[in-house]
Amino acid sequence: MPTRQAPQLNCRHTPTLEGAPRLWARLAGAALFLPLSLVAPACADDTAVDGEPGPAGPTGPTGPTGNDGQDGNNGQDGNNGQDGNNGQDGNDGQDGNDGQDGNDGQNGYGVNTLRWEPVPFPSTDAQKREILASSYVEINGQSTPIDFHTIIRAGDQPGSSSMPFGQIVDATGAKVLEEDNSDFISNAFDFSSILQVGDKLFMVTHLESRPGGMMLTELSQDASTGEITALSTEPIDFSGVDGLWVPCAGSVTPWGTHLGSEEYPPDAEQWEQAASVEDLGSYSRPMLRYWGLDIYSADSGTGDLTLPIADAKANFNPYNYGYPVEVEVDDTGTPTVTKHFSFGRSAIELAYVMPDQKTVYITDDGENVGLTMFVADTAGDLSAGTLYALKWYQTDDQGGGRADIDWISLGHASNDEILALIDADTVFSDIFDKTPAVDQGGGVLGCPNGYTSVNQGGLGLECLALESGMELAASRLETRRYAAYLGATTELRKEEGIAYDPQARTLYIAMSAVERGMEDFARNGVASNSYDLGGPNDIAVGSNECGVVYGLKLGLNEDIGSEYVAYAWDSVVEGTEMNYAGSSQYAGNSCSINGIANPDNVTYIPGWNTLIIGEDTGSGHQNDVIWAYDTRTKDMTRIQTTPYGAETTSPYFYEDIGGFSFLTSVVQHPYGESDTDKLTAPEDAEAIVGYIGPFPHLAPEGPN
């Protein structure tokens, strides 16, 4: 019997049990029962093709529940929800503890008034030869008689005086002689202090010359009228400080000493380079008379002075001059002199000590100058401290200008440290290396690398390099140059007197003229590089040849350690330039006769809203004036005028001398500055120290 073969399955892969039911259905019609082994035979190769899928079989029974699967990974964070509404305000907290009490305020004063009799502007020849002064003042409405009173004149020799008032003496105490062998009696009186020492009164008067001098005069006061007269006078000995140079204005310290000055000190660079006495210049040579040196004899052939330059330099060191000079007088009338080298060296008009007895302002007279402030280590002792120089940050160029001000430290020094440098024969070239300016391109001058440009003292552009380790010497021997070198402002013009209003905490400073360095690359409105080239050009205001009195606001500066540090600068009183017609009775006066002309020294009457302003003018006013300016009403009253060619020097208010008040007034060199041809009698040219008054005691809170 032939062998029956199984049908060929058209498959590509080995069938699984999954296809078994379909195969079973096909064969069922043949009534054949095939074993399961025939349903799932192995395919001979891998080329077979799957057949069409059969119909789905019936759903099988539900299997048992499987185990739980593993947790899936966390999803990403959702976006932030919107902000919720603000909650309600919480309840107020409890009050904090009371703060500490503030510092006591300054004493307030009532509104006191001074109404001065106005003095006419001199218009006749007779008026121009006189001292005109107010004959009365209304004190809170009550008229009080006053006048100008002379204390002493040049050449007077009251009582037991060994020499006439104004006599200049040399290092040995002998009289200094003029070229014609006459006595050198100075006619250049300046600041005169009145000092109360025990039950005695003394006056110290500056003789503003070369050599300079001071006279010590004992005074007497009438107890009923208050009038002051001179008893005796003697020159003060300055041999212990190598003489005195051009003492100008001054002040009285809070502890009752005289604080003088030395103006326009000699140029140390010029002195070092001088090869002959002529090279020292005509301004410096007269000082050589202090050591008895002959400055008049000349070679008959060449005309050159016969005095060897070596003799001059052996005696005369320029670094000995240009400092505040303090004079203390004891009750026997013996003066003690101290030069305060720690203050620095400049053309000092005056130094003014503030009520804290530590802070001192120092004005610098001249061209392209600055303002310095000294803060002493110890109250009442000016021998050591830190020096600062003004930095001007202009905020307004109108009128005299307005500025915020700051201070640059020039370092600490003591008198002894600086005197040691002077005694060691320090010279200018030890301190600074100076080189000529070079063309920076386009004809513009500047300094080569390694040098700093400065413009100070009327010398124009200078190129300086500080020698190593010479900061101390530079700060006190070349103070203005060093201040400019460090970036301080040295653009002020003829900075003069200082006064203080304690109620307004305002420091008044007179500027004789606002011009040159204070302008913007100009001189009296005409373009010029002389005064700003090489400097920072901090100040840029319009020219005013009649001058301005400024007010500086003072406050606490914790870094400096003083409550009297100036931080703001503004103009208070401004002169007005005029051109009067030739037919006017005021012709020749270049400043308005109703305002200031070249303000010089100032003083303040505390509690009475009165600033006193003295003039030192040439063509501004033919006759110099002293004004009373009411700081509350802004009214100005002319209260004194001087004769032809005279200067009003250093008016100064004294509140209480023997129960009276006084305004000192000095008439310097009548017929000497101008109008010399008007002099008819030699005695009319004598300088005068005097006062306006006496007033009843003008206490700040009201008259006593």
XYZ file of C-alpha atoms in Angstrom, residues 5-678:
674
model
C 2.046 11.680 2.615
C 1.026 14.645 4.682
C 0.045 17.710 2.717
C 2.766 20.406 2.290
C 2.274 23.479 4.420
C 3.110 26.740 2.830
C 4.988 28.343 5.720
C 8.031 30.539 6.133
C 8.458 30.094 9.855
C 7.873 27.276 12.176
C 4.151 27.337 13.037
C 3.112 27.841 16.574
C 0.150 26.559 18.410
C -1.489 29.813 17.541
C -2.297 28.389 14.036
C -3.536 25.022 15.181
C -7.240 25.732 15.330
C -7.305 27.016 11.761
C -5.671 23.847 10.438
C -8.035 21.733 12.424
C -11.014 23.446 10.804
C -9.835 22.672 7.302
C -9.438 19.006 7.951
C -12.611 18.583 9.824
C -14.584 18.260 6.582
C -12.610 15.155 5.678
C -13.473 13.491 8.909
C -9.894 13.022 9.572
C -8.296 13.197 12.902
C -4.726 14.179 12.777
C -2.383 14.108 15.631
C -1.049 17.413 16.935
C 2.335 16.494 15.568
C 1.017 16.829 12.031
C -0.396 20.243 12.782
C 2.969 21.698 13.667
C 5.558 20.025 11.436
C 8.883 21.716 10.905
C 9.163 23.734 7.669
C 11.694 22.485 5.240
C 13.015 25.970 4.550
C 12.385 29.621 5.253
C 10.771 30.481 1.996
C 7.170 29.725 2.774
C 4.543 32.489 2.963
C 2.046 32.841 5.782
C -1.469 32.017 4.907
C -4.455 34.298 5.347
C -5.508 34.661 8.949
C -8.529 32.665 9.980
C -11.578 34.037 11.771
C -11.104 34.947 15.385
C -11.800 32.188 17.812
C -14.151 32.508 20.739
C -12.955 34.600 23.694
C -11.230 32.484 26.222
C -11.974 32.580 29.900
C -10.533 35.488 31.888
C -7.199 34.614 33.340
C -6.208 35.326 36.887
C -5.315 38.952 37.848
C -1.673 39.714 37.235
C 0.660 41.298 39.749
C 0.833 45.126 39.932
C 3.427 46.707 37.654
C 6.208 48.897 38.990
C 5.472 52.618 39.596
C 6.178 54.862 36.630
C 8.665 57.770 36.815
C 7.461 61.084 38.329
C 6.153 63.626 35.826
C 7.738 67.128 35.405
C 6.745 69.910 37.801
C 3.763 71.933 36.717
C 3.927 75.762 36.153
C 3.701 78.069 39.188
C 0.284 79.226 40.100
C -0.646 82.955 40.121
C 0.175 85.072 43.184
C -2.438 85.077 45.846
C -4.068 88.280 47.075
C -2.236 90.425 49.640
C -2.973 89.637 53.211
C -4.395 92.261 55.550
C -2.032 94.682 57.306
C -0.757 93.515 60.648
C -1.350 95.458 63.830
C 0.998 98.393 64.633
C 4.031 97.524 66.690
C 4.718 99.165 70.021
C 6.521 102.545 70.059
C 10.299 102.339 70.253
C 12.310 103.887 73.055
C 13.019 107.623 72.920
C 16.203 108.599 71.069
C 19.053 110.410 72.794
C 18.809 114.161 73.214
C 20.331 116.171 70.366
C 23.170 118.634 70.892
C 22.232 122.005 72.335
C 21.498 124.647 69.719
C 23.380 127.913 69.646
C 22.105 130.785 71.710
C 19.611 132.858 69.814
C 19.706 136.643 69.949
C 16.999 139.201 69.621
C 16.877 141.457 66.584
C 19.340 144.192 67.514
C 19.855 147.124 65.158
C 22.687 149.533 64.482
C 21.892 152.577 62.331
C 24.994 154.582 61.508
C 25.155 158.199 60.479
C 26.053 158.021 56.772
C 29.319 159.693 55.814
C 29.244 161.550 52.470
C 31.472 160.364 49.663
C 34.337 162.910 49.585
C 33.765 165.264 46.669
C 35.638 168.431 47.685
C 39.375 168.844 48.158
C 38.839 169.567 51.849
C 36.835 166.376 52.371
C 39.459 164.348 50.516
C 42.149 165.508 52.955
C 40.244 164.540 56.106
C 39.271 161.439 58.009
C 35.483 161.528 57.809
C 33.616 159.276 60.264
C 30.094 158.765 61.608
C 29.384 161.094 64.523
C 26.598 158.960 65.968
C 25.025 155.523 65.787
C 21.483 154.528 66.731
C 21.615 151.447 68.954
C 18.189 149.838 68.954
C 16.779 153.272 68.166
C 18.758 155.213 70.758
C 21.319 157.676 69.401
C 24.846 157.430 70.823
C 27.687 159.852 69.922
C 30.832 158.310 68.421
C 33.818 159.592 66.451
C 37.216 158.657 65.060
C 39.869 158.904 67.766
C 43.641 158.815 67.205
C 45.646 156.586 69.567
C 49.094 157.181 68.056
C 50.762 158.472 64.881
C 53.974 157.614 63.062
C 56.904 159.228 64.842
C 55.110 159.752 68.174
C 57.212 158.967 71.247
C 54.898 158.985 74.255
C 56.002 158.704 77.883
C 59.194 156.764 78.474
C 59.451 155.351 74.937
C 63.041 154.840 73.813
C 62.196 155.091 70.113
C 59.498 156.742 68.028
C 56.422 154.767 66.984
C 57.142 153.017 63.681
C 60.918 152.753 64.081
C 62.333 149.674 62.326
C 65.204 147.958 64.141
C 67.752 145.358 63.065
C 68.821 142.049 64.618
C 70.875 143.882 67.259
C 68.088 146.281 68.185
C 69.757 149.229 66.441
C 67.817 151.590 64.207
C 67.635 150.654 60.531
C 68.647 153.608 58.344
C 67.452 154.828 54.977
C 69.862 155.470 52.100
C 70.260 159.091 53.263
C 71.125 157.842 56.789
C 67.811 159.025 58.213
C 65.905 156.760 60.603
C 63.658 154.263 58.849
C 60.298 155.048 60.465
C 57.675 152.956 58.741
C 54.506 154.646 57.564
C 52.923 151.328 56.600
C 50.883 150.557 59.723
C 48.566 147.592 59.456
C 46.739 145.373 61.945
C 46.685 146.625 65.521
C 45.425 144.293 68.243
C 44.245 145.387 71.682
C 45.116 142.813 74.339
C 43.747 142.741 77.868
C 46.405 141.291 80.182
C 45.330 141.282 83.784
C 44.390 144.873 84.595
C 46.557 146.284 81.782
C 45.951 147.053 78.118
C 48.521 146.558 75.363
C 48.429 147.132 71.614
C 50.540 145.280 69.045
C 50.858 147.102 65.695
C 52.243 145.749 62.413
C 54.799 147.725 60.411
C 54.282 146.349 56.908
C 57.775 146.801 55.486
C 61.101 145.058 54.775
C 62.504 144.528 57.330
C 59.165 144.281 59.051
C 58.422 145.157 62.614
C 55.817 145.342 65.349
C 55.363 147.990 68.011
C 54.192 147.068 71.511
C 52.283 149.968 73.070
C 50.938 150.137 76.593
C 47.524 151.828 76.694
C 45.470 153.671 79.261
C 41.660 153.785 79.357
C 39.435 156.392 80.917
C 37.034 154.389 83.081
C 34.166 156.867 82.663
C 34.357 157.703 78.933
C 36.130 154.573 77.690
C 38.615 156.635 75.664
C 42.011 155.027 75.015
C 45.400 156.745 74.882
C 49.016 155.585 74.475
C 51.366 155.522 77.506
C 54.584 154.205 75.934
C 55.757 152.199 72.938
C 58.724 150.002 72.014
C 59.717 147.845 69.011
C 59.388 144.085 69.510
C 62.561 142.006 69.166
C 62.344 139.391 66.371
C 65.978 138.288 66.401
C 64.967 134.904 67.837
C 63.085 134.098 64.604
C 65.537 135.707 62.140
C 63.473 138.844 61.741
C 60.016 139.673 60.459
C 58.886 140.017 56.844
C 56.005 142.298 55.674
C 53.455 141.736 58.464
C 50.036 142.486 57.032
C 46.671 141.771 58.668
C 46.025 139.757 61.803
C 43.589 138.662 64.479
C 43.279 138.078 68.205
C 43.139 134.427 69.303
C 40.354 133.209 71.623
C 42.991 132.914 74.378
C 44.033 136.562 74.034
C 47.256 136.547 71.989
C 48.137 138.539 68.885
C 48.259 136.457 65.676
C 50.098 138.248 62.879
C 51.303 137.346 59.403
C 54.052 137.597 56.802
C 52.908 138.516 53.289
C 54.573 137.978 49.881
C 57.566 135.882 51.042
C 60.654 135.875 48.809
C 60.831 133.365 45.954
C 63.111 130.550 47.154
C 63.843 129.360 43.614
C 64.980 132.860 42.604
C 67.044 133.151 45.782
C 68.792 129.819 45.132
C 69.686 130.795 41.554
C 70.785 134.363 42.373
C 74.383 135.055 41.327
C 74.432 138.667 42.549
C 72.591 140.821 45.051
C 70.817 142.475 42.121
C 69.362 139.060 41.231
C 67.490 138.997 44.550
C 65.234 141.736 43.202
C 64.300 145.171 44.471
C 61.513 143.813 46.677
C 63.750 141.426 48.637
C 66.962 143.458 48.906
C 65.741 145.884 51.620
C 65.417 142.927 54.021
C 69.224 142.639 54.053
C 69.331 145.765 56.212
C 68.091 143.636 59.114
C 71.613 142.153 59.370
C 73.292 145.525 58.899
C 74.256 144.777 55.296
C 74.905 147.669 52.909
C 72.436 147.532 50.009
C 73.197 151.033 48.727
C 76.925 151.178 47.861
C 77.703 150.510 44.219
C 80.800 150.229 42.058
C 81.490 153.632 40.546
C 82.325 152.098 37.195
C 79.713 149.373 36.674
C 77.023 150.611 39.011
C 76.721 147.110 40.468
C 76.155 146.795 44.180
C 79.314 145.970 46.040
C 77.686 143.642 48.583
C 78.786 140.048 47.810
C 75.933 137.609 47.201
C 77.629 135.166 49.589
C 77.183 137.641 52.461
C 73.514 138.006 51.627
C 72.900 134.261 51.457
C 74.808 133.633 54.683
C 72.184 135.663 56.551
C 69.022 135.629 54.495
C 67.128 132.323 54.031
C 63.766 132.817 52.230
C 62.272 129.790 53.981
C 62.335 131.705 57.280
C 59.440 133.912 56.096
C 55.803 133.537 55.100
C 54.159 132.247 58.310
C 51.677 133.338 61.008
C 53.437 135.006 63.929
C 51.970 134.731 67.415
C 52.861 137.320 70.066
C 51.983 136.689 73.700
C 52.335 139.608 76.127
C 52.587 139.060 79.874
C 51.490 141.476 82.594
C 54.961 143.050 82.744
C 54.710 143.988 79.077
C 57.211 141.363 77.926
C 56.398 139.833 74.514
C 57.115 136.241 73.456
C 57.263 135.600 69.709
C 56.489 132.297 67.933
C 56.443 131.642 64.203
C 54.050 128.840 63.315
C 55.894 126.953 60.586
C 53.304 124.176 60.931
C 50.750 126.410 59.122
C 52.685 126.360 55.855
C 54.271 129.173 53.875
C 52.403 131.523 51.549
C 51.557 135.229 51.080
C 49.645 135.226 54.350
C 47.139 138.042 54.774
C 46.011 136.692 58.118
C 45.187 133.588 60.123
C 41.857 133.433 61.969
C 41.207 130.975 64.814
C 37.682 129.582 65.162
C 35.837 129.197 68.507
C 36.995 125.577 68.947
C 40.543 127.007 69.344
C 41.824 124.372 66.887
C 40.509 125.202 63.410
C 42.315 128.082 61.685
C 41.660 129.638 58.265
C 44.606 131.224 56.429
C 44.132 133.617 53.504
C 46.738 133.898 50.758
C 47.116 137.318 49.117
C 48.343 137.555 45.538
C 47.757 136.079 42.117
C 46.631 132.484 41.539
C 46.466 131.640 45.208
C 44.488 129.225 47.377
C 42.838 128.991 50.771
C 44.213 126.746 53.498
C 42.785 125.433 56.751
C 44.833 124.222 59.702
C 43.458 121.921 62.410
C 45.646 121.879 65.511
C 46.248 118.729 67.520
C 45.415 120.508 70.767
C 43.031 123.390 71.452
C 44.887 126.609 72.198
C 48.214 125.244 70.913
C 49.070 126.042 67.285
C 52.479 124.346 67.228
C 51.366 121.139 65.452
C 48.485 119.973 63.303
C 47.199 118.988 59.876
C 47.002 121.386 56.932
C 44.305 121.281 54.230
C 43.940 123.085 50.887
C 40.711 124.205 49.220
C 39.183 122.396 46.236
C 36.481 124.397 44.385
C 33.570 122.630 42.623
C 31.715 125.391 40.818
C 27.911 125.295 40.792
C 27.142 128.756 39.356
C 29.128 131.328 37.373
C 26.817 134.272 37.969
C 28.055 137.287 39.917
C 31.019 136.316 42.020
C 30.241 132.631 41.520
C 29.029 129.845 43.755
C 30.672 126.531 44.625
C 30.691 123.450 46.755
C 34.086 123.098 48.384
C 36.174 120.242 49.697
C 39.586 119.937 51.320
C 42.768 118.134 50.266
C 45.112 117.093 53.068
C 48.681 118.357 52.841
C 49.697 116.259 55.836
C 50.669 116.767 59.455
C 53.618 118.791 60.745
C 54.985 120.536 63.813
C 56.899 123.791 64.160
C 59.988 121.902 65.288
C 59.975 119.546 62.292
C 59.837 122.417 59.805
C 62.386 124.546 61.630
C 64.777 121.580 61.448
C 64.359 121.496 57.654
C 65.075 125.229 57.434
C 68.115 124.990 59.697
C 69.407 122.144 57.509
C 69.613 124.689 54.639
C 66.943 123.013 52.528
C 66.683 124.729 49.129
C 64.073 124.698 46.402
C 65.864 122.130 44.239
C 65.953 119.699 47.189
C 62.149 119.695 47.124
C 61.152 119.919 43.458
C 62.735 119.090 40.139
C 61.513 121.736 37.708
C 61.743 121.510 33.931
C 60.546 123.789 31.102
C 57.204 123.113 29.433
C 57.297 121.560 25.951
C 55.157 121.896 22.835
C 52.493 119.202 22.947
C 51.518 119.873 19.340
C 49.827 122.768 17.655
C 51.706 125.248 19.816
C 50.038 124.034 23.022
C 52.459 123.875 25.947
C 52.443 121.063 28.469
C 54.713 119.053 30.718
C 56.862 116.101 29.679
C 56.187 112.647 31.117
C 56.998 112.348 34.794
C 56.174 115.993 35.569
C 52.982 117.552 36.899
C 51.723 120.882 35.575
C 50.720 123.622 38.038
C 49.797 127.291 37.726
C 50.201 129.277 40.943
C 51.599 132.466 42.377
C 51.522 134.423 39.123
C 54.312 132.285 37.656
C 52.210 130.697 34.909
C 52.654 127.092 33.804
C 55.300 125.181 35.765
C 56.339 121.538 35.347
C 57.294 119.932 38.654
C 58.355 116.542 39.947
C 58.487 116.029 43.707
C 61.809 114.707 44.931
C 61.634 111.428 46.832
C 60.735 111.744 50.504
C 60.186 115.521 50.353
C 56.437 115.598 51.038
C 56.846 117.236 54.456
C 59.177 119.937 53.155
C 56.943 120.621 50.151
C 53.819 120.908 52.315
C 55.209 123.642 54.583
C 58.035 125.351 52.638
C 56.388 125.369 49.181
C 52.804 125.133 50.372
C 50.987 126.699 47.416
C 53.023 124.769 44.850
C 52.457 121.499 46.706
C 48.724 122.171 47.031
C 48.503 122.752 43.269
C 50.630 119.646 42.690
C 48.037 117.572 44.603
C 45.126 119.069 42.643
C 43.932 121.826 44.980
C 42.525 125.070 43.581
C 45.065 127.896 43.205
C 43.076 130.367 41.103
C 41.881 132.938 43.650
C 42.927 136.576 43.255
C 44.081 138.779 46.178
C 42.380 136.936 48.999
C 42.188 139.223 51.987
C 40.424 139.465 55.359
C 38.336 136.981 57.366
C 35.428 137.467 59.789
C 32.986 135.044 61.425
C 29.253 135.251 62.186
C 28.625 132.625 64.890
C 24.825 132.738 64.597
C 24.736 132.093 60.836
C 27.856 129.873 61.027
C 29.209 131.885 58.114
C 32.838 132.768 57.455
C 33.301 135.969 55.434
C 36.306 136.309 53.122
C 37.115 139.441 51.122
C 38.416 139.068 47.554
C 39.964 142.354 46.467
C 39.315 141.596 42.786
C 37.658 138.755 40.896
C 39.761 138.309 37.796
C 42.593 136.450 36.024
C 42.764 132.941 37.486
C 39.137 133.248 38.586
C 38.088 133.839 34.977
C 37.960 131.249 32.194
C 41.260 131.631 30.296
C 40.957 135.418 30.370
C 42.151 138.614 31.987
C 39.369 141.125 32.588
C 37.338 139.572 29.801
C 40.171 139.435 27.251
C 41.411 135.965 26.245
C 44.619 134.917 28.023
C 46.375 131.621 28.789
C 48.567 133.045 31.526
C 46.418 132.148 34.534
C 44.720 128.837 33.672
C 47.177 126.976 31.432
C 48.562 124.004 33.333
C 45.978 124.209 36.104
C 42.557 122.584 36.546
C 40.614 125.794 35.684
C 38.238 125.066 38.571
C 36.978 128.655 38.794
C 35.388 130.265 35.738
C 33.398 133.397 36.584
C 33.133 136.866 35.097
C 35.647 139.592 35.868
C 34.853 142.105 38.614
C 37.706 144.522 39.220
C 35.835 146.057 42.177
C 35.884 142.814 44.174
C 33.500 140.633 46.163
C 32.972 139.621 49.789
C 32.097 135.919 49.977
C 30.290 133.879 52.606
C 31.381 130.309 53.401
C 28.992 127.984 55.205
C 30.571 125.912 57.996
C 29.597 122.566 59.459
C 30.820 119.356 61.056
C 33.288 117.243 59.094
C 33.957 114.040 61.014
C 36.814 112.964 58.736
C 38.679 116.193 59.440
C 37.577 116.316 63.057
C 36.186 119.843 63.196
C 32.762 121.492 63.452
C 34.036 124.535 61.542
C 34.790 123.113 58.104
C 33.605 125.176 55.120
C 31.533 123.237 52.598
C 29.788 125.897 50.448
C 30.923 129.221 48.958
C 28.702 132.089 47.758
C 28.996 135.814 47.048
C 27.478 138.199 49.615
C 28.524 141.734 48.605
C 29.681 142.606 45.092
C 31.304 145.790 43.831
C 30.012 147.438 40.662
C 32.320 148.695 37.930
C 31.517 152.237 36.748
C 32.665 154.739 34.148
C 31.637 158.146 35.446
C 31.513 160.972 32.920
C 34.337 163.490 33.031
C 31.886 166.165 34.098
C 30.712 164.145 37.117
C 31.934 165.020 40.595
C 32.757 161.308 40.886
C 34.891 161.171 37.737
C 37.990 159.018 38.197
C 36.276 156.494 40.467
C 36.078 153.220 38.548
C 33.739 151.547 41.060
C 30.315 152.756 42.119
C 30.591 155.229 44.985
C 27.599 153.476 46.568
C 29.337 150.129 46.891
C 32.615 148.442 47.728
C 35.858 148.957 45.832
C 38.536 146.315 46.404
C 37.498 145.022 49.849
C 40.475 144.325 52.068
C 39.810 143.463 55.679
C 36.536 142.661 57.375
C 35.220 142.205 60.900
C 31.838 141.173 62.310
C 29.747 142.507 65.209
C 28.060 139.361 66.615
C 24.387 139.651 67.463
C 24.049 142.936 65.563
C 23.875 141.618 61.978
C 26.715 143.951 61.001
C 29.656 143.134 58.741
C 32.341 145.844 58.619
C 34.208 146.073 55.288
C 37.400 148.088 54.775
C 38.829 148.974 51.362
C 42.330 148.960 49.865
C 41.757 150.507 46.480
C 43.574 152.595 43.924
C 41.367 153.881 41.148
C 38.238 152.151 42.469
C 37.634 154.959 44.953
C 39.927 157.948 45.230
C 39.364 157.907 48.990
C 39.171 154.498 50.672
C 36.026 153.693 52.647
C 34.921 151.626 55.657
C 31.370 150.288 55.256
C 28.796 148.843 57.645
C 26.765 146.132 55.885
C 23.545 144.901 57.510
C 23.439 141.174 56.760
C 19.687 141.083 57.431
C 18.444 144.089 55.419
C 21.395 144.174 52.948
C 21.761 147.929 53.536
C 25.246 149.454 53.260
C 26.342 152.591 55.094
C 29.586 154.496 54.599
C 30.954 155.080 58.124
C 34.527 156.307 57.472
C 36.732 157.596 54.669
C 40.498 158.207 54.560
C 42.607 161.046 53.147
C 44.174 161.068 49.686
C 46.353 158.036 48.937
C 45.635 156.244 52.241
C 44.468 152.693 52.827
C 42.063 151.529 55.525
C 43.810 148.597 57.168
C 42.406 145.953 59.437
C 39.219 147.310 61.024
C 38.603 145.032 64.009
C 35.708 144.862 66.493
C 36.311 144.473 70.230
C 33.155 143.689 72.170
C 34.275 144.465 75.701
C 37.263 146.539 76.730
C 36.643 148.033 80.124
C 32.883 147.841 79.598
C 32.972 149.565 76.190
C 33.068 148.333 72.586
C 35.521 149.576 69.952
C 36.089 149.383 66.200
C 39.804 149.881 65.557
C 40.785 151.592 62.316
C 44.244 152.210 60.863
C 45.000 154.876 58.252
C 48.044 153.645 56.325
C 50.454 155.844 54.296
C 48.339 158.968 53.564
C 49.379 160.526 50.240
C 51.526 157.462 49.670
C 49.608 155.143 47.348
C 48.267 157.860 45.045
C 47.818 161.636 44.913
C 51.328 162.230 46.229
C 51.249 165.623 44.543
C 48.437 166.730 46.855
